[in-house]
Amino acid sequence: MPAAPTPPVAVPADDATALVYRVADAIRRDPALTVPIRGSITLPDTAADLAATSDDPQARLVTIGWRSSAPAILSDSDRGRGDVRVRKGVVHRGRTDRRVRLTATVTAPGAAPVMVPLDLTVLAAAAPRPADMSAYMFVYFHSDTVEGEKLRFAVSDGNNALRWRELNGARPVLESSKGTMGLRDPFILRSAEGDRFFLLATDLSVGRSGWGGATDKGSHYLEIWESTDLVHWSEQRHVKVNLPQAGMTWAPEATYDPTIQAYVVYWTSTLFTDASHRTSDGNGPQILISTTRDFRHFTPPRPWFKAADLPFLVKDKGMIDSTVLKDGADYYRFTKVSEVSGCPSSDIMGQRSRTLRATGHSGAWHTIDRCIGRKAGTPEVEGPSAFVANPGDTSGFRYFLWVDNYGGVGYIPLATRSLRGTIRWTYPKDFRLPASPRHGSVLSITAKERDALVARWSPAAPTSGAER
């Protein structure tokens, strides 16, 4: 296990030196550097990249250099450049646990450098991920109420993404104690290494505060948990991720990008041109992206996709709720948009790209489907959640796109056998979901993981959910 953090150093009176010591202490206390290492980590370049010191006006003047005792296990320098630069902190786990000393050197003009040695344990590589995923887990919220804005879990009834059983008697499993104290739009993913899970959610409580101010004075934070077994979850992390000019931070999702060995996190925001958030940038809600390795440190977000990028979209109405699935070398993105003509209501459109982080105006994303919900027979929907079916899924489908009938029954599952050519989404006649499920996400899991969830949370009877 890593050594316990050293006690804080007394801060000298001199301002530059004081800031250097403050940064050194923040590095010592960084939670990502005080636990066994399971994946690549964030190594900041300046004090502005540390949450504890980012607000200091002099933070950019304080630089942080890094030296690893085993660069082949934990890298201490960047590789590549531009959009495919792989930042330092890449971790390569081997057959056994390894001890690595990572030393940070903190410097600033007018102050002596301060060295911060950190003794870390890089855990042995996880067992190979089973190829035969044979079940699913569903995380969702329930309604626009205080009780409804807590997170509930369900598991599939066998290897079938259309048949579900609620866990914990349909009662919440996770609730918020931070921010607005409401949780919506949860997203769950398995780490790239396979032995850790991250759970993200929107910090919004309509049940407590209503919708007033939600899109111009909303939270700049995400609510985050992590787990190694899906049963035991960490303490809630309330992490500020958004820009000062952003009006809200809604519907976060994340996709691992191997080209930078980091996760791309995306969410919906409105942006304003003034500090009081009275003058919109004219684009309506849009999708921003940031990157992270540990879901503690996030790069400053930037616009990823907005309605102005495509001529058939209504610019000032914007868009919400992007979801991404990867299939082979292709990324598929589904987003709720408003079309100029041809679709009776705002609806879901689909795109495909080989480059995840390409912007909407780059031309790298090709439109493959429009007005998806209405063509499949749904009312107006939002909150799309896309995933690839497990091998052998008994429903007979290959891809799923769940959409939220927010004014009615909640999630409706759409399904197809192909995302090539003319895509035909099926609105299944026979499915069983939890009662009134709202915007959430589905994760492929093993039979062993499903059994552990069932053992912990005792599933409700199969007939308790919404059945068609």
Tab-separated table of C-alpha atoms in Angstrom:
chain	number	residue	atom	x	y	z
A	1	MET	CA	0.000	0.000	0.000
A	2	PRO	CA	1.255	3.560	-0.605
A	3	ALA	CA	2.787	5.463	2.264
A	4	ALA	CA	0.531	7.784	4.229
A	5	PRO	CA	0.621	11.434	3.052
A	6	THR	CA	3.220	13.539	4.829
A	7	PRO	CA	1.894	16.283	7.146
A	8	PRO	CA	1.383	19.750	5.630
A	9	VAL	CA	4.413	22.024	5.624
A	10	ALA	CA	4.118	25.368	7.408
A	11	VAL	CA	3.589	28.159	4.860
A	12	PRO	CA	6.288	30.870	4.858
A	13	ALA	CA	5.273	34.509	4.766
A	14	ASP	CA	6.712	35.323	1.345
A	15	ASP	CA	3.840	35.172	-1.201
A	16	ALA	CA	5.645	33.231	-3.965
A	17	THR	CA	7.118	30.739	-1.540
A	18	ALA	CA	3.801	30.428	0.241
A	19	LEU	CA	2.062	29.525	-2.992
A	20	VAL	CA	4.720	26.945	-3.862
A	21	TYR	CA	4.276	25.282	-0.480
A	22	ARG	CA	0.505	25.401	-0.862
A	23	VAL	CA	0.758	23.641	-4.217
A	24	ALA	CA	3.150	21.054	-2.794
A	25	ASP	CA	0.701	20.329	-0.015
A	26	ALA	CA	-2.174	20.001	-2.520
A	27	ILE	CA	-0.163	17.396	-4.447
A	28	ARG	CA	0.519	15.429	-1.262
A	29	ARG	CA	-3.189	15.425	-0.465
A	30	ASP	CA	-4.449	14.620	-3.972
A	31	PRO	CA	-6.788	11.630	-3.419
A	32	ALA	CA	-5.805	10.127	-6.777
A	33	LEU	CA	-2.203	9.871	-5.539
A	34	THR	CA	-2.932	8.353	-2.139
A	35	VAL	CA	-4.533	5.086	-3.296
A	36	PRO	CA	-3.293	2.056	-5.243
A	37	ILE	CA	-3.101	2.896	-8.947
A	38	ARG	CA	-5.487	1.073	-11.290
A	39	GLY	CA	-5.326	3.299	-14.359
A	40	SER	CA	-3.492	6.203	-15.936
A	41	ILE	CA	-3.452	9.315	-13.753
A	42	THR	CA	-3.473	13.086	-14.180
A	43	LEU	CA	-0.145	14.860	-13.588
A	44	PRO	CA	-0.778	18.627	-13.675
A	45	ASP	CA	1.644	21.028	-15.348
A	46	THR	CA	0.786	24.116	-13.275
A	47	ALA	CA	-0.979	25.085	-10.071
A	48	ALA	CA	-3.922	26.195	-12.227
A	49	ASP	CA	-4.507	22.527	-13.045
A	50	LEU	CA	-5.067	21.656	-9.375
A	51	ALA	CA	-8.552	22.193	-7.952
A	52	ALA	CA	-7.140	23.388	-4.616
A	53	THR	CA	-5.132	26.219	-6.212
A	54	SER	CA	-6.797	26.844	-9.582
A	55	ASP	CA	-8.540	30.025	-8.390
A	56	ASP	CA	-5.308	31.735	-7.338
A	57	PRO	CA	-4.487	34.516	-9.851
A	58	GLN	CA	-0.808	33.516	-9.717
A	59	ALA	CA	-1.461	29.799	-10.247
A	60	ARG	CA	-0.197	29.778	-13.849
A	61	LEU	CA	3.200	31.008	-12.641
A	62	VAL	CA	3.717	27.874	-10.555
A	63	THR	CA	4.962	24.990	-12.680
A	64	ILE	CA	5.101	21.322	-11.716
A	65	GLY	CA	7.705	18.931	-13.115
A	66	TRP	CA	7.521	15.159	-12.668
A	67	ARG	CA	10.056	12.336	-12.424
A	68	SER	CA	9.159	8.652	-12.225
A	69	SER	CA	11.491	5.961	-10.877
A	70	ALA	CA	9.984	3.563	-13.453
A	71	PRO	CA	8.816	5.436	-16.581
A	72	ALA	CA	7.916	2.170	-18.309
A	73	ILE	CA	5.335	1.569	-15.567
A	74	LEU	CA	4.306	5.176	-14.860
A	75	SER	CA	5.352	7.701	-17.497
A	76	ASP	CA	6.655	11.151	-16.553
A	77	SER	CA	6.663	12.870	-19.959
A	78	ASP	CA	4.185	13.588	-22.747
A	79	ARG	CA	4.262	11.650	-26.005
A	80	GLY	CA	3.127	12.952	-29.370
A	81	ARG	CA	1.626	16.360	-30.039
A	82	GLY	CA	-1.533	18.171	-31.003
A	83	ASP	CA	-4.808	16.271	-30.884
A	84	VAL	CA	-3.071	12.934	-30.341
A	85	ARG	CA	-0.739	14.016	-27.558
A	86	VAL	CA	-0.683	11.395	-24.817
A	87	ARG	CA	-0.109	13.133	-21.524
A	88	LYS	CA	2.323	11.929	-18.876
A	89	GLY	CA	0.886	9.698	-16.180
A	90	VAL	CA	0.260	6.697	-18.442
A	91	VAL	CA	0.196	3.524	-16.365
A	92	HIS	CA	1.219	0.069	-17.602
A	93	ARG	CA	0.192	-2.616	-15.141
A	94	GLY	CA	2.181	-5.841	-15.126
A	95	ARG	CA	1.794	-9.324	-13.661
A	96	THR	CA	2.548	-8.190	-10.107
A	97	ASP	CA	2.079	-5.091	-7.966
A	98	ARG	CA	4.940	-2.627	-8.423
A	99	ARG	CA	6.212	0.213	-6.238
A	100	VAL	CA	7.022	3.458	-8.047
A	101	ARG	CA	8.403	6.676	-6.615
A	102	LEU	CA	6.914	9.691	-8.350
A	103	THR	CA	8.560	13.018	-7.536
A	104	ALA	CA	6.938	16.369	-8.225
A	105	THR	CA	9.099	19.506	-8.341
A	106	VAL	CA	7.138	22.703	-7.737
A	107	THR	CA	8.726	25.956	-8.889
A	108	ALA	CA	7.748	29.620	-9.207
A	109	PRO	CA	9.626	32.883	-9.891
A	110	GLY	CA	11.135	34.223	-6.685
A	111	ALA	CA	10.775	30.981	-4.728
A	112	ALA	CA	13.041	27.998	-4.133
A	113	PRO	CA	11.813	24.733	-5.709
A	114	VAL	CA	10.019	22.276	-3.458
A	115	MET	CA	10.235	18.545	-4.144
A	116	VAL	CA	7.325	16.241	-3.281
A	117	PRO	CA	8.156	12.514	-3.272
A	118	LEU	CA	5.187	10.159	-3.586
A	119	ASP	CA	5.542	6.397	-3.120
A	120	LEU	CA	2.823	4.720	-5.161
A	121	THR	CA	1.673	1.154	-5.691
A	122	VAL	CA	0.737	0.260	-9.267
A	123	LEU	CA	-1.505	-2.775	-8.997
A	124	ALA	CA	-1.055	-5.900	-11.064
A	125	ALA	CA	-3.060	-5.988	-14.276
A	126	ALA	CA	-6.673	-6.988	-13.967
A	127	ALA	CA	-7.750	-10.380	-15.223
A	128	PRO	CA	-8.724	-10.332	-18.906
A	129	ARG	CA	-12.228	-8.999	-19.357
A	130	PRO	CA	-14.618	-11.885	-20.038
A	131	ALA	CA	-15.650	-12.064	-23.675
A	132	ASP	CA	-19.014	-13.528	-22.759
A	133	MET	CA	-20.841	-10.658	-21.121
A	134	SER	CA	-24.201	-12.219	-20.421
A	135	ALA	CA	-26.262	-9.685	-18.441
A	136	TYR	CA	-26.906	-5.964	-18.061
A	137	MET	CA	-27.161	-3.381	-15.305
A	138	PHE	CA	-29.411	-0.323	-15.590
A	139	VAL	CA	-28.971	2.879	-13.537
A	140	TYR	CA	-31.733	5.479	-13.721
A	141	PHE	CA	-33.704	8.156	-11.927
A	142	HIS	CA	-37.452	8.097	-11.502
A	143	SER	CA	-39.249	11.471	-11.577
A	144	ASP	CA	-39.129	15.229	-10.937
A	145	THR	CA	-39.513	14.775	-7.180
A	146	VAL	CA	-37.134	14.729	-4.223
A	147	GLU	CA	-37.513	10.950	-3.940
A	148	GLY	CA	-37.452	10.463	-7.695
A	149	GLU	CA	-34.127	12.307	-8.085
A	150	LYS	CA	-32.194	9.485	-6.442
A	151	LEU	CA	-30.500	6.658	-8.312
A	152	ARG	CA	-32.060	3.245	-8.711
A	153	PHE	CA	-30.541	0.014	-10.042
A	154	ALA	CA	-31.977	-2.848	-12.090
A	155	VAL	CA	-30.528	-5.969	-13.712
A	156	SER	CA	-31.603	-7.849	-16.798
A	157	ASP	CA	-33.603	-11.022	-16.552
A	158	GLY	CA	-30.996	-13.200	-18.247
A	159	ASN	CA	-29.127	-12.004	-21.323
A	160	ASN	CA	-31.976	-9.890	-22.658
A	161	ALA	CA	-31.893	-6.086	-22.814
A	162	LEU	CA	-35.704	-5.975	-22.998
A	163	ARG	CA	-36.460	-7.863	-19.750
A	164	TRP	CA	-35.590	-6.292	-16.415
A	165	ARG	CA	-35.890	-6.700	-12.649
A	166	GLU	CA	-35.637	-3.807	-10.206
A	167	LEU	CA	-33.178	-4.077	-7.335
A	168	ASN	CA	-33.708	-2.993	-3.732
A	169	GLY	CA	-37.464	-3.202	-4.143
A	170	ALA	CA	-37.287	-0.296	-6.626
A	171	ARG	CA	-36.030	1.944	-3.828
A	172	PRO	CA	-32.988	4.216	-4.317
A	173	VAL	CA	-29.472	2.826	-3.960
A	174	LEU	CA	-27.547	6.114	-4.166
A	175	GLU	CA	-28.596	9.638	-3.218
A	176	SER	CA	-26.834	12.992	-3.153
A	177	SER	CA	-25.665	14.886	-0.084
A	178	LYS	CA	-23.978	17.669	-2.064
A	179	GLY	CA	-24.802	20.503	-4.435
A	180	THR	CA	-28.507	20.694	-5.223
A	181	MET	CA	-28.950	17.266	-3.569
A	182	GLY	CA	-30.725	16.007	-6.674
A	183	LEU	CA	-29.441	13.397	-9.132
A	184	ARG	CA	-30.589	12.997	-12.720
A	185	ASP	CA	-29.346	11.454	-15.981
A	186	PRO	CA	-26.913	8.894	-14.469
A	187	PHE	CA	-24.271	7.288	-16.665
A	188	ILE	CA	-22.224	4.230	-15.718
A	189	LEU	CA	-19.113	2.887	-17.470
A	190	ARG	CA	-16.451	0.261	-16.973
A	191	SER	CA	-12.856	1.513	-16.882
A	192	ALA	CA	-10.498	0.822	-19.755
A	193	GLU	CA	-8.577	-1.568	-17.487
A	194	GLY	CA	-11.778	-3.441	-16.663
A	195	ASP	CA	-11.606	-3.563	-12.857
A	196	ARG	CA	-13.233	-0.280	-11.903
A	197	PHE	CA	-16.547	1.461	-12.605
A	198	PHE	CA	-17.441	5.147	-12.709
A	199	LEU	CA	-20.910	6.589	-12.189
A	200	LEU	CA	-21.702	10.184	-13.203
A	201	ALA	CA	-24.886	12.187	-12.687
A	202	THR	CA	-26.356	15.636	-13.258
A	203	ASP	CA	-26.471	17.893	-10.176
A	204	LEU	CA	-30.065	19.148	-10.456
A	205	SER	CA	-33.082	18.966	-8.156
A	206	VAL	CA	-36.306	19.925	-9.892
A	207	GLY	CA	-38.128	18.381	-6.937
A	208	ARG	CA	-36.633	21.000	-4.596
A	209	SER	CA	-36.235	24.075	-6.780
A	210	GLY	CA	-38.349	23.594	-9.891
A	211	TRP	CA	-37.106	24.408	-13.380
A	212	GLY	CA	-36.603	28.150	-12.781
A	213	GLY	CA	-32.993	29.115	-13.465
A	214	ALA	CA	-32.054	25.546	-14.367
A	215	THR	CA	-30.570	26.483	-17.767
A	216	ASP	CA	-28.939	29.829	-16.912
A	217	LYS	CA	-28.033	29.569	-13.214
A	218	GLY	CA	-27.536	25.819	-13.002
A	219	SER	CA	-24.779	23.767	-11.426
A	220	HIS	CA	-21.233	23.679	-12.805
A	221	TYR	CA	-20.601	20.382	-11.015
A	222	LEU	CA	-20.886	16.677	-11.702
A	223	GLU	CA	-21.699	14.090	-9.044
A	224	ILE	CA	-19.353	11.104	-9.265
A	225	TRP	CA	-18.879	7.727	-7.587
A	226	GLU	CA	-16.543	4.833	-8.317
A	227	SER	CA	-16.543	1.135	-7.469
A	228	THR	CA	-14.512	-2.002	-8.052
A	229	ASP	CA	-17.448	-4.421	-7.843
A	230	LEU	CA	-20.703	-2.491	-8.574
A	231	VAL	CA	-21.873	-3.268	-5.047
A	232	HIS	CA	-19.670	-1.071	-2.849
A	233	TRP	CA	-19.411	2.570	-3.919
A	234	SER	CA	-17.002	5.330	-2.927
A	235	GLU	CA	-17.915	8.543	-1.201
A	236	GLN	CA	-19.713	10.969	-3.494
A	237	ARG	CA	-17.428	13.427	-5.311
A	238	HIS	CA	-18.831	16.886	-6.115
A	239	VAL	CA	-16.483	18.029	-8.906
A	240	LYS	CA	-16.556	21.406	-10.614
A	241	VAL	CA	-16.055	20.844	-14.347
A	242	ASN	CA	-17.741	23.664	-16.267
A	243	LEU	CA	-16.928	27.142	-17.541
A	244	PRO	CA	-17.956	30.343	-15.704
A	245	GLN	CA	-20.105	31.334	-18.703
A	246	ALA	CA	-22.021	28.028	-18.708
A	247	GLY	CA	-25.649	27.956	-17.621
A	248	MET	CA	-25.871	24.299	-16.596
A	249	THR	CA	-24.128	20.917	-16.763
A	250	TRP	CA	-26.608	18.257	-17.848
A	251	ALA	CA	-26.600	14.595	-18.871
A	252	PRO	CA	-22.900	13.719	-18.555
A	253	GLU	CA	-21.488	10.699	-20.359
A	254	ALA	CA	-17.948	9.455	-20.954
A	255	THR	CA	-16.206	7.366	-23.622
A	256	TYR	CA	-12.621	6.108	-23.465
A	257	ASP	CA	-10.397	7.407	-26.258
A	258	PRO	CA	-7.353	5.137	-26.755
A	259	THR	CA	-5.615	7.713	-28.941
A	260	ILE	CA	-4.997	9.897	-25.868
A	261	GLN	CA	-5.410	7.176	-23.209
A	262	ALA	CA	-8.033	9.240	-21.416
A	263	TYR	CA	-11.803	9.489	-21.111
A	264	VAL	CA	-13.750	12.020	-23.145
A	265	VAL	CA	-16.564	13.435	-21.007
A	266	TYR	CA	-19.428	15.326	-22.657
A	267	TRP	CA	-22.494	17.114	-21.352
A	268	THR	CA	-25.117	19.711	-22.317
A	269	SER	CA	-24.637	23.411	-21.506
A	270	THR	CA	-25.964	26.783	-22.514
A	271	LEU	CA	-23.244	29.439	-22.853
A	272	PHE	CA	-23.486	33.166	-22.167
A	273	THR	CA	-21.387	36.154	-23.193
A	274	ASP	CA	-21.789	38.126	-19.960
A	275	ALA	CA	-21.030	37.392	-16.310
A	276	SER	CA	-24.682	37.794	-15.263
A	277	HIS	CA	-25.823	35.122	-17.768
A	278	ARG	CA	-28.378	37.382	-19.415
A	279	THR	CA	-27.004	37.317	-22.961
A	280	SER	CA	-26.870	33.941	-24.659
A	281	ASP	CA	-24.195	33.148	-27.220
A	282	GLY	CA	-27.065	32.484	-29.649
A	283	ASN	CA	-26.525	28.750	-30.014
A	284	GLY	CA	-29.019	27.468	-27.477
A	285	PRO	CA	-28.012	24.376	-25.508
A	286	GLN	CA	-24.954	22.653	-26.962
A	287	ILE	CA	-22.602	19.795	-26.175
A	288	LEU	CA	-19.244	20.483	-24.485
A	289	ILE	CA	-16.383	18.037	-23.982
A	290	SER	CA	-13.576	17.680	-21.479
A	291	THR	CA	-11.057	14.903	-20.841
A	292	THR	CA	-10.076	13.103	-17.672
A	293	ARG	CA	-8.195	10.030	-16.524
A	294	ASP	CA	-9.408	9.704	-12.961
A	295	PHE	CA	-12.776	11.542	-12.879
A	296	ARG	CA	-11.231	13.937	-10.381
A	297	HIS	CA	-9.239	16.238	-12.674
A	298	PHE	CA	-10.898	17.555	-15.844
A	299	THR	CA	-9.492	19.681	-18.650
A	300	PRO	CA	-11.290	22.969	-19.395
A	301	PRO	CA	-14.314	22.111	-21.553
A	302	ARG	CA	-14.763	23.273	-25.128
A	303	PRO	CA	-17.669	23.151	-27.609
A	304	TRP	CA	-18.036	19.794	-29.338
A	305	PHE	CA	-21.368	19.891	-31.174
A	306	LYS	CA	-23.941	22.650	-31.665
A	307	ALA	CA	-26.957	23.199	-33.892
A	308	ALA	CA	-25.144	25.798	-36.001
A	309	ASP	CA	-22.835	23.016	-37.238
A	310	LEU	CA	-25.571	21.520	-39.463
A	311	PRO	CA	-27.796	23.475	-41.877
A	312	PHE	CA	-30.928	21.391	-41.227
A	313	LEU	CA	-31.001	22.198	-37.496
A	314	VAL	CA	-32.631	25.197	-35.796
A	315	LYS	CA	-29.673	27.123	-34.400
A	316	ASP	CA	-31.266	28.972	-31.499
A	317	LYS	CA	-33.142	25.889	-30.231
A	318	GLY	CA	-29.855	24.081	-29.808
A	319	MET	CA	-29.577	20.437	-28.747
A	320	ILE	CA	-29.329	18.248	-25.656
A	321	ASP	CA	-28.336	14.789	-24.471
A	322	SER	CA	-25.612	13.297	-26.651
A	323	THR	CA	-24.873	9.588	-26.180
A	324	VAL	CA	-22.111	7.573	-27.876
A	325	LEU	CA	-21.547	3.916	-28.607
A	326	LYS	CA	-18.428	2.452	-30.190
A	327	ASP	CA	-18.642	-0.451	-32.602
A	328	GLY	CA	-15.386	-1.596	-34.160
A	329	ALA	CA	-13.511	1.482	-35.355
A	330	ASP	CA	-16.636	3.635	-35.545
A	331	TYR	CA	-18.215	5.960	-32.994
A	332	TYR	CA	-21.969	6.520	-33.212
A	333	ARG	CA	-23.421	9.658	-31.621
A	334	PHE	CA	-27.130	10.207	-30.985
A	335	THR	CA	-28.430	13.637	-29.911
A	336	LYS	CA	-31.789	15.313	-29.427
A	337	VAL	CA	-32.121	18.160	-31.944
A	338	SER	CA	-34.743	20.403	-33.558
A	339	GLU	CA	-34.915	20.179	-37.347
A	340	VAL	CA	-35.930	23.064	-39.620
A	341	SER	CA	-38.443	20.824	-41.407
A	342	GLY	CA	-39.350	17.208	-41.993
A	343	CYS	CA	-39.815	16.047	-38.402
A	344	PRO	CA	-43.041	16.773	-36.454
A	345	SER	CA	-41.192	17.521	-33.200
A	346	SER	CA	-37.734	17.747	-31.752
A	347	ASP	CA	-36.235	14.270	-31.985
A	348	ILE	CA	-33.092	12.128	-32.052
A	349	MET	CA	-30.543	12.201	-34.864
A	350	GLY	CA	-27.640	9.800	-35.426
A	351	GLN	CA	-24.073	10.380	-36.675
A	352	ARG	CA	-20.975	8.277	-37.293
A	353	SER	CA	-17.264	9.170	-37.090
A	354	ARG	CA	-13.885	7.461	-36.852
A	355	THR	CA	-12.645	10.306	-34.612
A	356	LEU	CA	-14.386	10.689	-31.272
A	357	ARG	CA	-13.165	14.185	-30.404
A	358	ALA	CA	-13.791	15.765	-33.812
A	359	THR	CA	-15.969	18.862	-33.566
A	360	GLY	CA	-19.388	19.098	-35.143
A	361	HIS	CA	-18.258	21.513	-37.845
A	362	SER	CA	-15.185	19.463	-38.821
A	363	GLY	CA	-17.008	17.235	-41.293
A	364	ALA	CA	-15.747	14.111	-39.513
A	365	TRP	CA	-19.241	13.269	-38.221
A	366	HIS	CA	-21.582	11.952	-40.927
A	367	THR	CA	-25.344	12.045	-40.459
A	368	ILE	CA	-26.769	8.520	-40.691
A	369	ASP	CA	-30.311	8.900	-39.336
A	370	ARG	CA	-32.850	11.605	-38.462
A	371	CYS	CA	-36.207	11.882	-36.689
A	372	ILE	CA	-35.526	8.481	-35.153
A	373	GLY	CA	-38.210	8.355	-32.492
A	374	ARG	CA	-41.125	9.579	-34.585
A	375	LYS	CA	-40.241	7.253	-37.468
A	376	ALA	CA	-40.176	4.352	-34.980
A	377	GLY	CA	-43.578	5.347	-33.571
A	378	THR	CA	-42.725	7.167	-30.322
A	379	PRO	CA	-44.052	10.508	-29.063
A	380	GLU	CA	-41.497	13.303	-28.556
A	381	VAL	CA	-38.514	11.889	-26.670
A	382	GLU	CA	-35.134	12.947	-25.262
A	383	GLY	CA	-32.327	11.472	-23.167
A	384	PRO	CA	-31.098	8.859	-25.686
A	385	SER	CA	-28.885	6.107	-24.296
A	386	ALA	CA	-27.153	3.865	-26.842
A	387	PHE	CA	-25.399	0.546	-26.305
A	388	VAL	CA	-24.315	-2.576	-28.164
A	389	ALA	CA	-26.094	-5.807	-27.289
A	390	ASN	CA	-24.206	-8.633	-25.610
A	391	PRO	CA	-23.285	-11.629	-27.740
A	392	GLY	CA	-26.203	-14.026	-27.585
A	393	ASP	CA	-28.742	-11.453	-26.369
A	394	THR	CA	-31.985	-13.390	-26.626
A	395	SER	CA	-33.964	-10.380	-27.832
A	396	GLY	CA	-32.385	-10.910	-31.238
A	397	PHE	CA	-31.190	-7.318	-31.670
A	398	ARG	CA	-27.646	-5.980	-32.090
A	399	TYR	CA	-27.982	-2.302	-31.049
A	400	PHE	CA	-30.257	-0.470	-28.632
A	401	LEU	CA	-31.248	3.170	-28.378
A	402	TRP	CA	-33.371	3.873	-25.313
A	403	VAL	CA	-35.273	7.169	-25.437
A	404	ASP	CA	-37.067	9.041	-22.666
A	405	ASN	CA	-40.754	9.823	-23.194
A	406	TYR	CA	-40.357	12.487	-20.514
A	407	GLY	CA	-44.011	13.482	-20.576
A	408	GLY	CA	-45.295	9.935	-20.264
A	409	VAL	CA	-44.009	6.416	-19.533
A	410	GLY	CA	-40.298	7.272	-19.317
A	411	TYR	CA	-37.804	5.124	-21.192
A	412	ILE	CA	-38.844	3.371	-24.389
A	413	PRO	CA	-36.380	0.852	-25.859
A	414	LEU	CA	-35.715	1.078	-29.585
A	415	ALA	CA	-33.651	-1.627	-31.246
A	416	THR	CA	-32.068	-2.488	-34.582
A	417	ARG	CA	-29.916	-5.190	-36.141
A	418	SER	CA	-27.712	-2.823	-38.144
A	419	LEU	CA	-26.370	0.728	-38.085
A	420	ARG	CA	-25.438	0.625	-41.769
A	421	GLY	CA	-27.460	1.637	-44.807
A	422	THR	CA	-31.086	2.483	-44.141
A	423	ILE	CA	-31.453	1.985	-40.393
A	424	ARG	CA	-34.726	0.496	-39.204
A	425	TRP	CA	-35.475	1.018	-35.523
A	426	THR	CA	-38.008	-1.303	-33.950
A	427	TYR	CA	-40.320	-0.219	-31.140
A	428	PRO	CA	-40.719	-3.671	-29.533
A	429	LYS	CA	-44.229	-4.828	-28.707
A	430	ASP	CA	-43.016	-6.935	-25.790
A	431	PHE	CA	-40.639	-5.583	-23.148
A	432	ARG	CA	-40.454	-5.216	-19.374
A	433	LEU	CA	-38.616	-2.261	-17.862
A	434	PRO	CA	-38.626	-0.929	-14.305
A	435	ALA	CA	-41.604	1.257	-13.439
A	436	SER	CA	-41.361	4.776	-14.949
A	437	PRO	CA	-37.622	4.762	-15.660
A	438	ARG	CA	-36.200	8.133	-16.697
A	439	HIS	CA	-32.922	9.080	-18.403
A	440	GLY	CA	-30.206	6.612	-17.360
A	441	SER	CA	-27.758	4.136	-18.869
A	442	VAL	CA	-27.171	0.421	-19.414
A	443	LEU	CA	-23.901	-1.430	-18.756
A	444	SER	CA	-22.960	-4.899	-19.989
A	445	ILE	CA	-21.913	-7.094	-17.059
A	446	THR	CA	-20.931	-10.679	-16.357
A	447	ALA	CA	-23.174	-13.288	-14.777
A	448	LYS	CA	-20.953	-13.130	-11.678
A	449	GLU	CA	-21.401	-9.354	-11.419
A	450	ARG	CA	-25.151	-9.718	-11.846
A	451	ASP	CA	-25.285	-12.390	-9.130
A	452	ALA	CA	-23.393	-10.110	-6.735
A	453	LEU	CA	-25.854	-7.274	-7.375
A	454	VAL	CA	-28.806	-9.599	-6.861
A	455	ALA	CA	-27.323	-10.995	-3.648
A	456	ARG	CA	-26.798	-7.492	-2.271
A	457	TRP	CA	-29.996	-5.811	-3.357
A	458	SER	CA	-32.585	-8.614	-3.549
A	459	PRO	CA	-34.494	-8.095	-6.821
A	460	ALA	CA	-38.148	-7.275	-6.862
A	461	ALA	CA	-40.571	-9.663	-8.515
A	462	PRO	CA	-40.331	-9.655	-12.335
A	463	THR	CA	-43.846	-8.213	-12.706
A	464	SER	CA	-43.148	-5.017	-10.749
A	465	GLY	CA	-41.948	-3.001	-13.744
A	466	ALA	CA	-43.569	-1.481	-16.799
A	467	GLU	CA	-44.567	-4.289	-19.131
A	468	ARG	CA	-45.625	-4.202	-22.758
